[in-house]
PDB file of C-alpha atoms in Angstrom:
ATOM      1  CA  UNK A   1       0.324   1.031  28.983  1.00 75.00           C
ATOM      2  CA  UNK A   2      -1.169   2.908  31.886  1.00 88.00           C
ATOM      3  CA  UNK A   3      -0.086   3.118  35.499  1.00 96.00           C
ATOM      4  CA  UNK A   4      -2.032   4.217  38.524  1.00 97.00           C
ATOM      5  CA  UNK A   5      -0.574   6.939  40.681  1.00 97.00           C
ATOM      6  CA  UNK A   6      -0.031   4.361  43.435  1.00 98.00           C
ATOM      7  CA  UNK A   7       1.984   2.183  41.023  1.00 97.00           C
ATOM      8  CA  UNK A   8       4.216   5.121  40.155  1.00 98.00           C
ATOM      9  CA  UNK A   9       4.617   6.201  43.786  1.00 98.00           C
ATOM     10  CA  UNK A  10       5.661   2.631  44.633  1.00 98.00           C
ATOM     11  CA  UNK A  11       8.162   2.676  41.767  1.00 98.00           C
ATOM     12  CA  UNK A  12       9.553   5.982  43.028  1.00 98.00           C
ATOM     13  CA  UNK A  13      10.059   4.512  46.486  1.00 98.00           C
ATOM     14  CA  UNK A  14      12.001   1.635  44.939  1.00 97.00           C
ATOM     15  CA  UNK A  15      14.101   3.921  42.753  1.00 98.00           C
ATOM     16  CA  UNK A  16      14.878   6.265  45.632  1.00 98.00           C
ATOM     17  CA  UNK A  17      16.348   3.424  47.663  1.00 97.00           C
ATOM     18  CA  UNK A  18      19.225   3.422  45.164  1.00 96.00           C
ATOM     19  CA  UNK A  19      19.355   7.032  43.994  1.00 97.00           C
ATOM     20  CA  UNK A  20      18.165  10.424  45.141  1.00 97.00           C
ATOM     21  CA  UNK A  21      15.559  12.355  43.172  1.00 98.00           C
ATOM     22  CA  UNK A  22      17.170  14.548  40.536  1.00 98.00           C
ATOM     23  CA  UNK A  23      16.658  18.321  40.607  1.00 98.00           C
ATOM     24  CA  UNK A  24      14.446  20.423  38.378  1.00 98.00           C
ATOM     25  CA  UNK A  25      14.971  24.158  38.180  1.00 98.00           C
ATOM     26  CA  UNK A  26      13.232  27.029  36.348  1.00 98.00           C
ATOM     27  CA  UNK A  27      16.459  28.547  35.009  1.00 98.00           C
ATOM     28  CA  UNK A  28      16.007  32.343  34.637  1.00 98.00           C
ATOM     29  CA  UNK A  29      18.516  32.865  31.816  1.00 98.00           C
ATOM     30  CA  UNK A  30      16.786  30.226  29.698  1.00 98.00           C
ATOM     31  CA  UNK A  31      13.502  31.953  30.418  1.00 98.00           C
ATOM     32  CA  UNK A  32      14.861  35.320  29.332  1.00 98.00           C
ATOM     33  CA  UNK A  33      16.366  33.833  26.197  1.00 98.00           C
ATOM     34  CA  UNK A  34      13.236  31.958  25.105  1.00 98.00           C
ATOM     35  CA  UNK A  35      10.425  34.138  26.426  1.00 98.00           C
ATOM     36  CA  UNK A  36       8.831  31.435  28.551  1.00 98.00           C
ATOM     37  CA  UNK A  37       9.298  29.788  31.949  1.00 98.00           C
ATOM     38  CA  UNK A  38      11.707  26.909  31.338  1.00 98.00           C
ATOM     39  CA  UNK A  39      11.972  24.047  33.843  1.00 98.00           C
ATOM     40  CA  UNK A  40      14.947  21.754  33.244  1.00 98.00           C
ATOM     41  CA  UNK A  41      14.728  18.218  34.615  1.00 98.00           C
ATOM     42  CA  UNK A  42      18.323  17.191  35.272  1.00 98.00           C
ATOM     43  CA  UNK A  43      18.516  13.480  34.505  1.00 98.00           C
ATOM     44  CA  UNK A  44      22.220  14.079  33.878  1.00 98.00           C
ATOM     45  CA  UNK A  45      22.513  13.958  37.688  1.00 98.00           C
ATOM     46  CA  UNK A  46      21.707  10.253  38.224  1.00 98.00           C
ATOM     47  CA  UNK A  47      24.300   7.653  39.359  1.00 97.00           C
ATOM     48  CA  UNK A  48      24.909   6.710  35.706  1.00 97.00           C
ATOM     49  CA  UNK A  49      24.593  10.224  34.302  1.00 97.00           C
ATOM     50  CA  UNK A  50      21.309   9.505  32.489  1.00 97.00           C
ATOM     51  CA  UNK A  51      17.616   8.817  33.049  1.00 97.00           C
ATOM     52  CA  UNK A  52      17.895   5.114  32.257  1.00 96.00           C
ATOM     53  CA  UNK A  53      19.223   4.416  35.755  1.00 98.00           C
ATOM     54  CA  UNK A  54      15.602   4.551  36.943  1.00 98.00           C
ATOM     55  CA  UNK A  55      14.141   1.971  34.581  1.00 97.00           C
ATOM     56  CA  UNK A  56      17.017  -0.416  35.216  1.00 98.00           C
ATOM     57  CA  UNK A  57      16.317  -0.373  38.950  1.00 98.00           C
ATOM     58  CA  UNK A  58      12.646  -1.295  38.538  1.00 98.00           C
ATOM     59  CA  UNK A  59      13.326  -3.762  35.718  1.00 98.00           C
ATOM     60  CA  UNK A  60      16.022  -5.719  37.567  1.00 98.00           C
ATOM     61  CA  UNK A  61      13.874  -5.708  40.717  1.00 97.00           C
ATOM     62  CA  UNK A  62      11.043  -7.249  38.643  1.00 98.00           C
ATOM     63  CA  UNK A  63      13.411  -9.752  37.027  1.00 98.00           C
ATOM     64  CA  UNK A  64      14.774 -10.974  40.371  1.00 97.00           C
ATOM     65  CA  UNK A  65      11.251 -11.500  41.696  1.00 97.00           C
ATOM     66  CA  UNK A  66       9.745 -13.104  38.590  1.00 97.00           C
ATOM     67  CA  UNK A  67      12.762 -15.089  37.332  1.00 97.00           C
ATOM     68  CA  UNK A  68      15.067 -15.796  40.286  1.00 96.00           C
ATOM     69  CA  UNK A  69      16.783 -18.578  38.345  1.00 96.00           C
ATOM     70  CA  UNK A  70      18.358 -16.171  35.824  1.00 96.00           C
ATOM     71  CA  UNK A  71      22.159 -15.875  36.275  1.00 97.00           C
ATOM     72  CA  UNK A  72      22.570 -12.647  34.322  1.00 98.00           C
ATOM     73  CA  UNK A  73      21.394 -10.294  31.633  1.00 98.00           C
ATOM     74  CA  UNK A  74      22.409  -9.441  28.090  1.00 98.00           C
ATOM     75  CA  UNK A  75      21.436  -6.346  26.112  1.00 97.00           C
ATOM     76  CA  UNK A  76      22.543  -3.895  23.414  1.00 95.00           C
ATOM     77  CA  UNK A  77      23.166  -0.199  23.864  1.00 94.00           C
ATOM     78  CA  UNK A  78      24.933   2.935  22.736  1.00 90.00           C
ATOM     79  CA  UNK A  79      25.861   3.545  26.366  1.00 90.00           C
ATOM     80  CA  UNK A  80      23.290   4.873  28.816  1.00 93.00           C
ATOM     81  CA  UNK A  81      20.993   1.838  28.798  1.00 94.00           C
ATOM     82  CA  UNK A  82      24.026  -0.414  29.186  1.00 96.00           C
ATOM     83  CA  UNK A  83      25.454   1.540  32.104  1.00 97.00           C
ATOM     84  CA  UNK A  84      22.111   1.503  33.878  1.00 97.00           C
ATOM     85  CA  UNK A  85      21.425  -2.196  33.321  1.00 98.00           C
ATOM     86  CA  UNK A  86      24.952  -3.162  34.336  1.00 98.00           C
ATOM     87  CA  UNK A  87      24.823  -1.118  37.512  1.00 98.00           C
ATOM     88  CA  UNK A  88      21.453  -2.528  38.588  1.00 98.00           C
ATOM     89  CA  UNK A  89      22.366  -6.105  37.627  1.00 98.00           C
ATOM     90  CA  UNK A  90      25.681  -6.117  39.496  1.00 98.00           C
ATOM     91  CA  UNK A  91      24.034  -4.612  42.591  1.00 96.00           C
ATOM     92  CA  UNK A  92      21.485  -7.467  42.413  1.00 97.00           C
ATOM     93  CA  UNK A  93      24.207 -10.123  42.092  1.00 97.00           C
ATOM     94  CA  UNK A  94      23.747 -10.822  38.365  1.00 98.00           C
ATOM     95  CA  UNK A  95      26.293 -10.786  35.557  1.00 97.00           C
ATOM     96  CA  UNK A  96      25.885  -8.304  32.727  1.00 98.00           C
ATOM     97  CA  UNK A  97      26.892  -8.833  29.091  1.00 98.00           C
ATOM     98  CA  UNK A  98      26.589  -5.692  26.989  1.00 98.00           C
ATOM     99  CA  UNK A  99      26.780  -5.409  23.188  1.00 97.00           C
ATOM    100  CA  UNK A 100      27.738  -2.123  21.528  1.00 97.00           C
ATOM    101  CA  UNK A 101      28.396  -1.303  17.860  1.00 95.00           C
ATOM    102  CA  UNK A 102      31.939  -0.758  16.618  1.00 96.00           C
ATOM    103  CA  UNK A 103      32.921   2.877  16.952  1.00 92.00           C
ATOM    104  CA  UNK A 104      30.828   3.386  20.081  1.00 93.00           C
ATOM    105  CA  UNK A 105      31.785   6.113  22.561  1.00 89.00           C
ATOM    106  CA  UNK A 106      34.979   4.969  24.267  1.00 90.00           C
ATOM    107  CA  UNK A 107      34.144   6.861  27.430  1.00 92.00           C
ATOM    108  CA  UNK A 108      30.725   5.214  27.645  1.00 92.00           C
ATOM    109  CA  UNK A 109      32.412   1.853  27.035  1.00 96.00           C
ATOM    110  CA  UNK A 110      34.833   2.538  29.897  1.00 96.00           C
ATOM    111  CA  UNK A 111      31.932   3.489  32.161  1.00 96.00           C
ATOM    112  CA  UNK A 112      30.083   0.234  31.404  1.00 97.00           C
ATOM    113  CA  UNK A 113      33.198  -1.801  32.134  1.00 98.00           C
ATOM    114  CA  UNK A 114      33.647   0.242  35.292  1.00 98.00           C
ATOM    115  CA  UNK A 115      30.197  -0.792  36.497  1.00 98.00           C
ATOM    116  CA  UNK A 116      31.170  -4.435  35.859  1.00 98.00           C
ATOM    117  CA  UNK A 117      30.000  -5.222  32.316  1.00 98.00           C
ATOM    118  CA  UNK A 118      31.450  -7.779  29.949  1.00 98.00           C
ATOM    119  CA  UNK A 119      31.503  -5.511  26.900  1.00 98.00           C
ATOM    120  CA  UNK A 120      31.387  -6.914  23.344  1.00 98.00           C
ATOM    121  CA  UNK A 121      31.571  -4.853  20.140  1.00 97.00           C
ATOM    122  CA  UNK A 122      29.517  -6.038  17.159  1.00 97.00           C
ATOM    123  CA  UNK A 123      28.029  -4.483  14.043  1.00 96.00           C
ATOM    124  CA  UNK A 124      27.988  -0.998  12.604  1.00 93.00           C
ATOM    125  CA  UNK A 125      25.038   0.432  14.530  1.00 90.00           C
ATOM    126  CA  UNK A 126      22.761  -0.144  17.509  1.00 88.00           C
ATOM    127  CA  UNK A 127      20.266  -2.296  15.660  1.00 86.00           C
ATOM    128  CA  UNK A 128      22.929  -4.735  14.429  1.00 93.00           C
ATOM    129  CA  UNK A 129      24.299  -5.020  17.965  1.00 95.00           C
ATOM    130  CA  UNK A 130      20.752  -5.591  19.256  1.00 93.00           C
ATOM    131  CA  UNK A 131      20.100  -8.491  16.879  1.00 94.00           C
ATOM    132  CA  UNK A 132      23.381 -10.183  17.823  1.00 96.00           C
ATOM    133  CA  UNK A 133      22.721  -9.791  21.556  1.00 97.00           C
ATOM    134  CA  UNK A 134      19.371 -11.517  21.079  1.00 94.00           C
ATOM    135  CA  UNK A 135      21.025 -14.404  19.261  1.00 96.00           C
ATOM    136  CA  UNK A 136      23.742 -14.880  21.878  1.00 96.00           C
ATOM    137  CA  UNK A 137      21.251 -14.750  24.762  1.00 96.00           C
ATOM    138  CA  UNK A 138      20.058 -18.297  23.987  1.00 92.00           C
ATOM    139  CA  UNK A 139      23.596 -19.643  23.634  1.00 94.00           C
ATOM    140  CA  UNK A 140      24.700 -18.311  27.007  1.00 95.00           C
ATOM    141  CA  UNK A 141      21.484 -18.766  28.975  1.00 95.00           C
ATOM    142  CA  UNK A 142      21.214 -15.059  29.772  1.00 97.00           C
ATOM    143  CA  UNK A 143      18.096 -12.913  30.048  1.00 98.00           C
ATOM    144  CA  UNK A 144      17.739 -10.532  27.065  1.00 97.00           C
ATOM    145  CA  UNK A 145      16.794  -7.069  28.292  1.00 97.00           C
ATOM    146  CA  UNK A 146      14.763  -5.260  25.629  1.00 93.00           C
ATOM    147  CA  UNK A 147      15.081  -1.586  24.776  1.00 86.00           C
ATOM    148  CA  UNK A 148      11.481  -1.129  25.913  1.00 91.00           C
ATOM    149  CA  UNK A 149       9.426  -2.907  28.570  1.00 94.00           C
ATOM    150  CA  UNK A 150       6.617  -1.949  30.927  1.00 94.00           C
ATOM    151  CA  UNK A 151       8.893  -2.166  33.969  1.00 96.00           C
ATOM    152  CA  UNK A 152      11.518   0.014  32.314  1.00 96.00           C
ATOM    153  CA  UNK A 153       8.881   2.640  31.555  1.00 95.00           C
ATOM    154  CA  UNK A 154       7.475   2.465  35.077  1.00 97.00           C
ATOM    155  CA  UNK A 155      10.860   3.311  36.518  1.00 98.00           C
ATOM    156  CA  UNK A 156      11.502   6.062  33.990  1.00 98.00           C
ATOM    157  CA  UNK A 157       8.097   7.584  34.748  1.00 98.00           C
ATOM    158  CA  UNK A 158       9.376   8.506  38.192  1.00 98.00           C
ATOM    159  CA  UNK A 159      11.304  11.464  36.753  1.00 98.00           C
ATOM    160  CA  UNK A 160       8.060  12.797  35.331  1.00 98.00           C
ATOM    161  CA  UNK A 161       6.450  12.353  38.715  1.00 98.00           C
ATOM    162  CA  UNK A 162       9.252  14.326  40.366  1.00 98.00           C
ATOM    163  CA  UNK A 163       9.028  17.094  37.762  1.00 98.00           C
ATOM    164  CA  UNK A 164       5.263  17.503  37.991  1.00 98.00           C
ATOM    165  CA  UNK A 165       5.287  17.287  41.797  1.00 98.00           C
ATOM    166  CA  UNK A 166       7.764  20.176  41.884  1.00 98.00           C
ATOM    167  CA  UNK A 167       6.588  22.332  38.974  1.00 98.00           C
ATOM    168  CA  UNK A 168       2.880  21.555  38.906  1.00 98.00           C
ATOM    169  CA  UNK A 169       0.931  21.310  35.659  1.00 98.00           C
ATOM    170  CA  UNK A 170       3.152  22.612  32.876  1.00 98.00           C
ATOM    171  CA  UNK A 171       1.833  23.705  29.507  1.00 98.00           C
ATOM    172  CA  UNK A 172       4.270  21.454  27.652  1.00 98.00           C
ATOM    173  CA  UNK A 173       7.217  19.105  28.186  1.00 99.00           C
ATOM    174  CA  UNK A 174       9.796  18.347  25.472  1.00 98.00           C
ATOM    175  CA  UNK A 175      11.320  14.854  25.626  1.00 98.00           C
ATOM    176  CA  UNK A 176      14.107  13.289  23.506  1.00 98.00           C
ATOM    177  CA  UNK A 177      13.227  10.031  21.747  1.00 97.00           C
ATOM    178  CA  UNK A 178      15.565   7.116  21.160  1.00 94.00           C
ATOM    179  CA  UNK A 179      13.779   3.822  21.772  1.00 92.00           C
ATOM    180  CA  UNK A 180      10.937   5.610  23.556  1.00 95.00           C
ATOM    181  CA  UNK A 181      10.955   4.777  27.267  1.00 95.00           C
ATOM    182  CA  UNK A 182      11.531   8.431  28.182  1.00 97.00           C
ATOM    183  CA  UNK A 183       8.559   9.874  26.348  1.00 98.00           C
ATOM    184  CA  UNK A 184       6.340   6.939  27.362  1.00 97.00           C
ATOM    185  CA  UNK A 185       7.294   7.406  31.007  1.00 97.00           C
ATOM    186  CA  UNK A 186       6.548  11.130  30.823  1.00 98.00           C
ATOM    187  CA  UNK A 187       3.154  10.421  29.288  1.00 98.00           C
ATOM    188  CA  UNK A 188       2.444   7.834  31.999  1.00 98.00           C
ATOM    189  CA  UNK A 189       3.254  10.315  34.774  1.00 98.00           C
ATOM    190  CA  UNK A 190       1.100  13.034  33.231  1.00 98.00           C
ATOM    191  CA  UNK A 191      -1.834  10.686  32.787  1.00 98.00           C
ATOM    192  CA  UNK A 192      -1.571   9.230  36.304  1.00 98.00           C
ATOM    193  CA  UNK A 193      -1.689  12.767  37.708  1.00 98.00           C
ATOM    194  CA  UNK A 194      -4.648  13.701  35.504  1.00 98.00           C
ATOM    195  CA  UNK A 195      -2.864  16.648  33.882  1.00 98.00           C
ATOM    196  CA  UNK A 196      -3.390  18.191  30.441  1.00 98.00           C
ATOM    197  CA  UNK A 197       0.279  18.942  29.690  1.00 98.00           C
ATOM    198  CA  UNK A 198       1.330  18.573  26.057  1.00 98.00           C
ATOM    199  CA  UNK A 199       4.093  15.988  25.666  1.00 98.00           C
ATOM    200  CA  UNK A 200       6.259  16.746  22.624  1.00 98.00           C
ATOM    201  CA  UNK A 201       8.883  14.315  21.372  1.00 98.00           C
ATOM    202  CA  UNK A 202      12.145  15.437  19.779  1.00 98.00           C
ATOM    203  CA  UNK A 203      14.296  13.427  17.379  1.00 98.00           C
ATOM    204  CA  UNK A 204      17.440  14.121  15.389  1.00 98.00           C
ATOM    205  CA  UNK A 205      16.670  14.881  11.743  1.00 98.00           C
ATOM    206  CA  UNK A 206      19.308  12.293  10.782  1.00 97.00           C
ATOM    207  CA  UNK A 207      17.440   9.612  12.756  1.00 97.00           C
ATOM    208  CA  UNK A 208      13.776  10.449  12.094  1.00 97.00           C
ATOM    209  CA  UNK A 209      12.256   6.994  12.525  1.00 97.00           C
ATOM    210  CA  UNK A 210      10.085   7.878  15.530  1.00 97.00           C
ATOM    211  CA  UNK A 211       8.720  10.996  13.823  1.00 98.00           C
ATOM    212  CA  UNK A 212       8.000   9.151  10.570  1.00 98.00           C
ATOM    213  CA  UNK A 213       6.341   6.330  12.505  1.00 98.00           C
ATOM    214  CA  UNK A 214       4.260   8.744  14.593  1.00 98.00           C
ATOM    215  CA  UNK A 215       3.001  10.463  11.452  1.00 98.00           C
ATOM    216  CA  UNK A 216       2.363   7.198   9.571  1.00 97.00           C
ATOM    217  CA  UNK A 217       0.706   5.444  12.502  1.00 97.00           C
ATOM    218  CA  UNK A 218       2.971   2.428  12.069  1.00 97.00           C
ATOM    219  CA  UNK A 219       6.642   1.522  12.461  1.00 97.00           C
ATOM    220  CA  UNK A 220       8.768   3.086   9.732  1.00 97.00           C
ATOM    221  CA  UNK A 221      12.379   1.919   9.593  1.00 95.00           C
ATOM    222  CA  UNK A 222      15.114   4.104   8.157  1.00 96.00           C
ATOM    223  CA  UNK A 223      18.185   2.935   6.278  1.00 92.00           C
ATOM    224  CA  UNK A 224      20.511   4.781   8.614  1.00 92.00           C
ATOM    225  CA  UNK A 225      20.552   6.841  11.794  1.00 93.00           C
ATOM    226  CA  UNK A 226      23.185   9.532  11.335  1.00 94.00           C
ATOM    227  CA  UNK A 227      23.514  11.876  14.290  1.00 96.00           C
ATOM    228  CA  UNK A 228      26.201  12.614  16.834  1.00 96.00           C
ATOM    229  CA  UNK A 229      23.410  12.409  19.445  1.00 96.00           C
ATOM    230  CA  UNK A 230      24.069   8.693  19.812  1.00 91.00           C
ATOM    231  CA  UNK A 231      21.312   8.107  22.361  1.00 91.00           C
ATOM    232  CA  UNK A 232      18.809   8.964  19.623  1.00 94.00           C
ATOM    233  CA  UNK A 233      20.544   7.068  16.796  1.00 91.00           C
ATOM    234  CA  UNK A 234      17.870   4.401  16.272  1.00 92.00           C
ATOM    235  CA  UNK A 235      16.885   3.061  12.831  1.00 92.00           C
ATOM    236  CA  UNK A 236      14.029   0.797  13.918  1.00 92.00           C
ATOM    237  CA  UNK A 237      11.446   2.364  16.258  1.00 95.00           C
ATOM    238  CA  UNK A 238      10.022   0.138  18.997  1.00 94.00           C
ATOM    239  CA  UNK A 239       6.441  -0.822  18.178  1.00 96.00           C
ATOM    240  CA  UNK A 240       5.362  -1.113  21.831  1.00 96.00           C
ATOM    241  CA  UNK A 241       6.620   2.389  22.554  1.00 96.00           C
ATOM    242  CA  UNK A 242       5.066   3.818  19.386  1.00 97.00           C
ATOM    243  CA  UNK A 243       1.689   2.475  20.492  1.00 97.00           C
ATOM    244  CA  UNK A 244       1.973   4.697  23.570  1.00 97.00           C
ATOM    245  CA  UNK A 245       3.530   7.915  22.274  1.00 98.00           C
ATOM    246  CA  UNK A 246       1.514   7.592  19.082  1.00 97.00           C
ATOM    247  CA  UNK A 247      -1.588   8.186  21.215  1.00 97.00           C
ATOM    248  CA  UNK A 248      -0.191  10.236  24.080  1.00 98.00           C
ATOM    249  CA  UNK A 249       2.178  12.731  22.443  1.00 98.00           C
ATOM    250  CA  UNK A 250       0.980  15.916  20.767  1.00 98.00           C
ATOM    251  CA  UNK A 251       3.623  15.865  18.037  1.00 98.00           C
ATOM    252  CA  UNK A 252       7.248  15.043  17.302  1.00 98.00           C
ATOM    253  CA  UNK A 253       9.767  17.678  16.255  1.00 98.00           C
ATOM    254  CA  UNK A 254      12.974  16.968  14.293  1.00 98.00           C
ATOM    255  CA  UNK A 255      16.081  19.105  14.809  1.00 98.00           C
ATOM    256  CA  UNK A 256      19.366  18.943  12.959  1.00 98.00           C
ATOM    257  CA  UNK A 257      22.722  18.315  14.596  1.00 98.00           C
ATOM    258  CA  UNK A 258      23.813  21.951  14.357  1.00 98.00           C
ATOM    259  CA  UNK A 259      20.727  22.961  16.367  1.00 98.00           C
ATOM    260  CA  UNK A 260      21.479  20.249  18.920  1.00 98.00           C
ATOM    261  CA  UNK A 261      25.061  21.466  19.299  1.00 98.00           C
ATOM    262  CA  UNK A 262      23.811  25.020  19.786  1.00 98.00           C
ATOM    263  CA  UNK A 263      21.367  23.809  22.455  1.00 98.00           C
ATOM    264  CA  UNK A 264      24.287  22.143  24.250  1.00 98.00           C
ATOM    265  CA  UNK A 265      26.170  25.447  24.262  1.00 98.00           C
ATOM    266  CA  UNK A 266      23.107  27.298  25.526  1.00 98.00           C
ATOM    267  CA  UNK A 267      22.673  24.827  28.381  1.00 98.00           C
ATOM    268  CA  UNK A 268      26.303  25.388  29.312  1.00 98.00           C
ATOM    269  CA  UNK A 269      25.981  29.166  29.115  1.00 98.00           C
ATOM    270  CA  UNK A 270      22.666  29.458  30.965  1.00 98.00           C
ATOM    271  CA  UNK A 271      22.854  26.577  33.478  1.00 98.00           C
ATOM    272  CA  UNK A 272      26.524  25.471  33.458  1.00 98.00           C
ATOM    273  CA  UNK A 273      25.492  21.890  32.790  1.00 98.00           C
ATOM    274  CA  UNK A 274      27.463  19.958  30.192  1.00 97.00           C
ATOM    275  CA  UNK A 275      25.117  17.471  28.475  1.00 98.00           C
ATOM    276  CA  UNK A 276      25.319  14.884  25.718  1.00 97.00           C
ATOM    277  CA  UNK A 277      23.715  15.373  22.338  1.00 97.00           C
ATOM    278  CA  UNK A 278      20.576  13.390  23.066  1.00 97.00           C
ATOM    279  CA  UNK A 279      20.230  15.275  26.343  1.00 97.00           C
ATOM    280  CA  UNK A 280      20.066  18.583  24.471  1.00 98.00           C
ATOM    281  CA  UNK A 281      17.451  17.483  21.928  1.00 98.00           C
ATOM    282  CA  UNK A 282      14.610  18.615  24.182  1.00 98.00           C
ATOM    283  CA  UNK A 283      15.917  22.180  24.445  1.00 98.00           C
ATOM    284  CA  UNK A 284      16.614  22.237  20.705  1.00 98.00           C
ATOM    285  CA  UNK A 285      12.988  21.252  20.144  1.00 98.00           C
ATOM    286  CA  UNK A 286      11.746  24.034  22.399  1.00 98.00           C
ATOM    287  CA  UNK A 287      13.980  26.549  20.622  1.00 98.00           C
ATOM    288  CA  UNK A 288      12.487  25.454  17.297  1.00 98.00           C
ATOM    289  CA  UNK A 289       8.997  26.144  18.672  1.00 98.00           C
ATOM    290  CA  UNK A 290       9.824  29.122  20.861  1.00 98.00           C
ATOM    291  CA  UNK A 291       7.230  31.399  19.233  1.00 98.00           C
ATOM    292  CA  UNK A 292       4.422  28.933  19.966  1.00 98.00           C
ATOM    293  CA  UNK A 293       5.618  28.584  23.577  1.00 98.00           C
ATOM    294  CA  UNK A 294       5.935  32.310  24.331  1.00 98.00           C
ATOM    295  CA  UNK A 295       4.680  33.130  27.827  1.00 98.00           C
ATOM    296  CA  UNK A 296       4.031  29.490  28.719  1.00 98.00           C
ATOM    297  CA  UNK A 297       5.434  27.183  31.409  1.00 98.00           C
ATOM    298  CA  UNK A 298       7.553  24.547  29.689  1.00 98.00           C
ATOM    299  CA  UNK A 299       9.637  21.578  30.821  1.00 98.00           C
ATOM    300  CA  UNK A 300      12.658  20.134  29.020  1.00 98.00           C
ATOM    301  CA  UNK A 301      14.061  16.734  29.898  1.00 98.00           C
ATOM    302  CA  UNK A 302      17.862  16.742  29.900  1.00 98.00           C
ATOM    303  CA  UNK A 303      18.078  12.989  29.549  1.00 98.00           C
ATOM    304  CA  UNK A 304      21.815  12.541  30.057  1.00 97.00           C
ATOM    305  CA  UNK A 305      25.263  14.070  30.310  1.00 96.00           C
ATOM    306  CA  UNK A 306      27.551  11.292  29.094  1.00 95.00           C
ATOM    307  CA  UNK A 307      29.612  12.901  26.362  1.00 94.00           C
ATOM    308  CA  UNK A 308      33.215  12.174  25.393  1.00 92.00           C
ATOM    309  CA  UNK A 309      35.688  14.915  26.294  1.00 94.00           C
ATOM    310  CA  UNK A 310      36.821  15.460  22.698  1.00 95.00           C
ATOM    311  CA  UNK A 311      33.252  15.858  21.462  1.00 95.00           C
ATOM    312  CA  UNK A 312      32.377  18.222  24.308  1.00 97.00           C
ATOM    313  CA  UNK A 313      35.418  20.347  23.495  1.00 98.00           C
ATOM    314  CA  UNK A 314      34.407  20.536  19.840  1.00 98.00           C
ATOM    315  CA  UNK A 315      30.862  21.575  20.671  1.00 98.00           C
ATOM    316  CA  UNK A 316      31.853  24.188  23.256  1.00 98.00           C
ATOM    317  CA  UNK A 317      34.331  25.625  20.744  1.00 98.00           C
ATOM    318  CA  UNK A 318      31.418  26.238  18.372  1.00 98.00           C
ATOM    319  CA  UNK A 319      31.545  23.110  16.231  1.00 98.00           C
ATOM    320  CA  UNK A 320      29.114  20.363  15.293  1.00 98.00           C
ATOM    321  CA  UNK A 321      30.567  16.828  15.508  1.00 97.00           C
ATOM    322  CA  UNK A 322      30.310  14.623  12.449  1.00 92.00           C
ATOM    323  CA  UNK A 323      27.967  11.662  12.806  1.00 86.00           C
TER     324      UNK A 323
END
């Protein structure tokens, strides 16, 4: 999957009709702490509180043009994808049916309903909810939105475009990995701009499927995905995404939940941004490799800020939530 710079600029124009560009700042306290220049891309500042708002805008725009007969969409999520797809679908006049696993974040569930979703709980994890959503799509005549698609990645790539336009060519960018649209979009933006920036993926050690797959050169499923960073709790990596980050990423780093919680506290202390677990994975990855990044210019993608109040309180009090 490659995009020309014109294709990404066009996508950015479409995205910016519904949301403003998000900020990116070289936070000085992070720089002092880590010994490098640290640019934070604040995707926690989108209309849905996460980067997926971008891909939903371009995907639903594509769907309306290519399949105008479709009455609505159906998809599975742990929260951010579902909020984004619901928001874009409702704006476009479509219905949105969203599947989540039992035990999903109640605040993310409320947000999806707030955007207009019909929310259905099924299964014990994301992948079980995903399979059921695919089955029900045929019964209800709804369009199944996948976790990864070229038009999703094209929209997501616009945050990379914004970051590189503002910061220039960075030495490295750390990106959280769930299903993979974030890291694939960042790679697409780098390549379209002709830059040499290292793109480094970060996963939770309790959900290492993307790292195992990257190292094996093929999809490696795990039996479970245990992490409080629910946006990264994926057992079955997406093959289409792996084909892209398998070639375009430099490496993938795994961090444990205690390191992720500490990264969340650091982001609060040094930037006063409260982020979700998956949103802090990128900084946790940089912290793990701080010696290698000394003196360099580094970006971290804060992919979202949608965290339940009780979990945020536990983390800020010094704890690590149980997965």
